[in-house]
Amino acid sequence: MDRRQQKTRQAIFNAFSSLLERKSFGNITVQEIIDEANVGRSTFYAHFETKDSLLKAMCTDIFQHVFSDDLGRESSHDFSHVGHDFEKEITHILYHLSDNRKNLKGLLSCDSGETFMGYFKGYLQEMFPSFIKKLHNASPPEYVLSMTICIFAETVRWWLAEHNEYTPEQIASYFMEYIS
Amino acid sequence: MDRRQQKTRQAIFNAFSSLLERKSFGNITVQEIIDEANVGRSTFYAHFETKDSLLKAMCTDIFQHVFSDDLGRESSHDFSHVGHDFEKEITHILYHLSDNRKNLKGLLSCDSGETFMGYFKGYLQEMFPSFIKKLHNASPPEYVLSMTICIFAETVRWWLAEHNEYTPEQIASYFMEYIS
DNA sequence: ATAGATACAAAACAAAATGTATGATAACGT
DNA sequence: ACGTTATCATACATTTTGTTTTGTATCTAT
């Protein structure tokens, strides 16, 4: 890929990320992104059709880093049998998420939430079903799955937005305690 | 209050509600609300400063109906001792929420989520603390509270958006099973 | 019933944002 | 070094936003 494209793309990502720290997705204009990134108007639209496209691209980027080496490699893992591995896996992911703290805080505080959570849940749905089979009986499995994913997402949000003082290991244990 | 004001306010609420069924909050323009409500431009701005003001007013309206006769009357209830009453209370609230299903679906599918959930959680925080004292030990209480609120909100969203076939009683029991 | 207050519609307006298009310039890959 | 292409600056039509003005209709209080 052309170096110029990379630089522009990164500049836009950085600008977007920086703005997300200050204001919510819905209140950010393309114009602001352009100004912050210091790129030409037409250049922005050459890269992204809309503000939503940018959001999606950014989510894809982040999740690729967070989940690639984990789930890609370990998708064959069956968490239903080895409970301890599951918590370790969660911890591992939390470490990755922590690296993206700056971006995630903005993305998690809804507005962008719908899109972001969509991606988030997409990945999580590959991890959780085999694990949650062990849990709860009377409630519909799809309900339990939805809640488990929601709780994980909210745990991450709670952690990154308000309680950075906890370690990934602690957060993982809180999460495990809550869903077990 | 002037009848004219009431009519206009209601027309705007209805228009907003109608639009929320079709598209997300972020993609709705004031212009569309004005057209749909069939009111003058200046009239809209006489009632609401911004689109966000409208959202807040609508949330206040809805929650007032949902929580007024419950929490107002029963705020003295101490749910930490009478577990069964708590589930009944939840069921009661679910019935009220069900009445506002049309509006809530739009409001819950994020964008407006940030604002709406803020209100939602504000009310829930008055209900839950005494109850969750009984639960979980190792995790921070504020974490458990956050997750409980989040689970309730997500339960409602899951129910209204995708699984209307369940009764308030069923949903309440699923919720209780999940958080107990 | 009437008088004063006020909510309303219609229109016009400036400012900002959106999305597209153009030509010139600079950086790129080979 | 050459052809390619990403970028910028500029311009433009369109839409949205929020304010203001003016005349009219409707309300409330007396």
Coordinates of C-alpha atoms in Angstrom, one line a residue, chain B:
Chain B
M1 CA -50.6 24.6 30.4
D2 CA -51.8 26.1 27.2
R3 CA -53.7 23.6 25.1
R4 CA -51.8 24.8 22.0
Q5 CA -48.5 23.9 23.7
Q6 CA -49.8 20.5 24.7
K7 CA -50.9 19.7 21.2
T8 CA -47.6 20.9 19.7
R9 CA -45.5 19.1 22.3
Q10 CA -47.5 15.9 21.7
A11 CA -47.2 16.3 17.9
I12 CA -43.4 16.6 18.2
F13 CA -43.2 13.6 20.5
N14 CA -45.3 11.5 18.2
A15 CA -43.3 12.5 15.2
F16 CA -40.1 11.8 17.0
S17 CA -41.4 8.4 18.2
S18 CA -42.5 7.5 14.7
L19 CA -39.1 8.4 13.2
L20 CA -37.3 6.4 15.9
E21 CA -39.1 3.3 14.6
R22 CA -37.6 3.8 11.2
K23 CA -34.2 5.2 11.8
S24 CA -31.6 5.8 14.6
F25 CA -31.5 8.9 16.6
G26 CA -28.3 10.1 15.1
N27 CA -29.7 10.0 11.6
I28 CA -32.8 11.9 12.4
T29 CA -32.7 15.6 11.6
V30 CA -34.7 18.4 13.3
Q31 CA -36.0 19.1 9.8
E32 CA -37.5 15.7 9.6
I33 CA -39.1 16.0 13.0
I34 CA -40.6 19.3 12.0
D35 CA -42.0 17.9 8.7
E36 CA -43.4 14.8 10.4
A37 CA -44.9 16.8 13.2
N38 CA -46.1 19.4 10.8
V39 CA -45.2 22.3 13.0
G40 CA -43.3 25.5 12.2
R41 CA -39.6 25.6 12.5
S42 CA -39.6 28.3 15.1
T43 CA -42.3 26.5 17.0
F44 CA -40.0 23.5 17.4
Y45 CA -37.2 25.6 18.8
A46 CA -39.6 27.4 21.1
H47 CA -40.3 24.0 22.7
F48 CA -36.9 22.4 22.5
E49 CA -33.4 23.9 22.3
T50 CA -31.9 21.0 20.4
K51 CA -32.6 17.4 19.3
D52 CA -31.0 16.2 22.5
S53 CA -33.3 18.3 24.6
L54 CA -36.2 16.6 22.9
L55 CA -34.7 13.2 23.7
K56 CA -34.2 14.1 27.3
A57 CA -37.8 15.4 27.6
M58 CA -39.1 12.2 26.1
C59 CA -37.0 10.1 28.4
T60 CA -38.2 12.0 31.4
D61 CA -41.8 11.6 30.3
I62 CA -41.5 7.9 29.8
F63 CA -39.7 7.1 33.0
Q64 CA -42.1 9.3 35.0
H65 CA -44.9 7.0 33.9
V66 CA -42.9 3.8 34.4
F67 CA -41.4 4.5 37.7
S68 CA -43.7 7.1 39.4
D69 CA -46.3 4.9 41.0
D70 CA -43.7 2.2 41.8
L71 CA -40.7 3.9 43.3
G72 CA -42.6 6.9 44.6
R73 CA -44.9 4.8 46.7
E74 CA -42.5 2.0 47.5
S75 CA -39.2 3.8 48.0
S76 CA -39.4 2.8 51.6
H77 CA -39.3 -0.8 50.7
D78 CA -36.2 -2.6 51.7
F79 CA -35.6 -5.3 49.1
S80 CA -32.7 -6.8 51.0
H81 CA -35.1 -8.6 53.3
V82 CA -38.0 -9.6 51.1
G83 CA -36.6 -11.3 48.0
H84 CA -39.9 -12.2 46.5
D85 CA -41.2 -8.7 46.6
F86 CA -38.2 -7.6 44.6
E87 CA -39.1 -9.9 41.7
K88 CA -42.7 -8.7 41.9
E89 CA -41.5 -5.2 41.7
I90 CA -39.4 -6.0 38.6
T91 CA -42.4 -7.7 37.0
H92 CA -44.4 -4.6 37.7
I93 CA -41.9 -2.4 36.0
L94 CA -41.7 -4.7 33.1
Y95 CA -45.4 -4.4 32.6
H96 CA -45.1 -0.6 32.5
L97 CA -42.1 -0.8 30.1
S98 CA -44.1 -3.1 27.9
D99 CA -46.7 -0.4 27.5
N100 CA -44.1 1.9 26.0
R101 CA -42.7 -0.8 23.8
K102 CA -43.1 1.3 20.7
N103 CA -41.0 4.1 21.9
L104 CA -38.5 2.1 23.9
K105 CA -37.4 0.0 20.9
G106 CA -36.1 3.0 19.2
L107 CA -34.6 4.6 22.3
L108 CA -32.9 1.5 23.4
S109 CA -31.2 0.8 20.0
C110 CA -28.3 3.0 20.9
D111 CA -27.3 6.3 19.6
S112 CA -29.9 7.7 21.9
G113 CA -28.7 4.9 24.1
E114 CA -26.2 7.0 26.0
T115 CA -28.8 9.5 27.2
F116 CA -31.6 7.0 27.6
M117 CA -29.4 4.5 29.6
G118 CA -28.3 7.4 31.8
Y119 CA -31.8 8.0 32.9
F120 CA -32.6 4.3 33.1
K121 CA -29.6 3.7 35.3
G122 CA -30.4 6.7 37.4
Y123 CA -33.7 5.2 38.4
L124 CA -32.4 1.7 38.8
Q125 CA -29.7 2.8 41.1
E126 CA -32.3 3.6 43.6
M127 CA -33.7 0.2 43.5
F128 CA -30.8 -2.2 43.3
P129 CA -28.2 -1.4 46.0
S130 CA -30.1 -2.8 48.9
F131 CA -30.9 -6.0 47.0
I132 CA -27.4 -6.7 45.7
K133 CA -25.9 -6.4 49.1
K134 CA -26.7 -10.1 49.5
L135 CA -24.8 -11.1 46.4
H136 CA -21.2 -11.7 45.4
N137 CA -18.4 -10.9 47.8
A138 CA -15.0 -10.8 46.2
S139 CA -15.9 -8.3 43.5
P140 CA -16.2 -4.6 44.3
P141 CA -19.8 -3.7 45.1
E142 CA -19.8 -0.8 42.6
Y143 CA -18.8 -3.3 39.9
V144 CA -21.7 -5.6 40.8
L145 CA -24.1 -2.7 40.9
S146 CA -23.0 -1.6 37.4
M147 CA -23.3 -5.1 36.0
T148 CA -26.8 -5.6 37.6
I149 CA -28.0 -2.4 36.1
C150 CA -26.5 -3.2 32.8
I151 CA -28.1 -6.7 32.8
F152 CA -31.5 -5.3 33.6
A153 CA -31.2 -2.7 30.8
E154 CA -30.0 -5.3 28.4
T155 CA -32.7 -7.7 29.4
V156 CA -35.3 -5.1 28.6
R157 CA -33.7 -4.4 25.3
W158 CA -33.4 -8.1 24.4
W159 CA -37.0 -8.6 25.4
L160 CA -38.6 -5.6 23.6
A161 CA -36.4 -5.7 20.5
E162 CA -36.3 -9.4 19.7
H163 CA -38.4 -11.6 22.0
N164 CA -41.8 -10.1 22.6
E165 CA -43.2 -13.5 23.0
Y166 CA -42.2 -13.8 26.6
T167 CA -44.3 -12.5 29.4
P168 CA -43.1 -9.9 32.0
E169 CA -43.2 -12.7 34.6
Q170 CA -40.9 -14.9 32.5
I171 CA -38.5 -12.1 31.8
A172 CA -38.4 -11.2 35.5
S173 CA -37.6 -14.8 36.4
Y174 CA -34.8 -15.0 33.8
F175 CA -33.4 -11.8 35.1
M176 CA -33.6 -13.0 38.8
E177 CA -32.0 -16.3 37.9
Y178 CA -29.2 -14.5 36.1
I179 CA -28.3 -12.1 38.9
S180 CA -28.8 -14.4 41.8

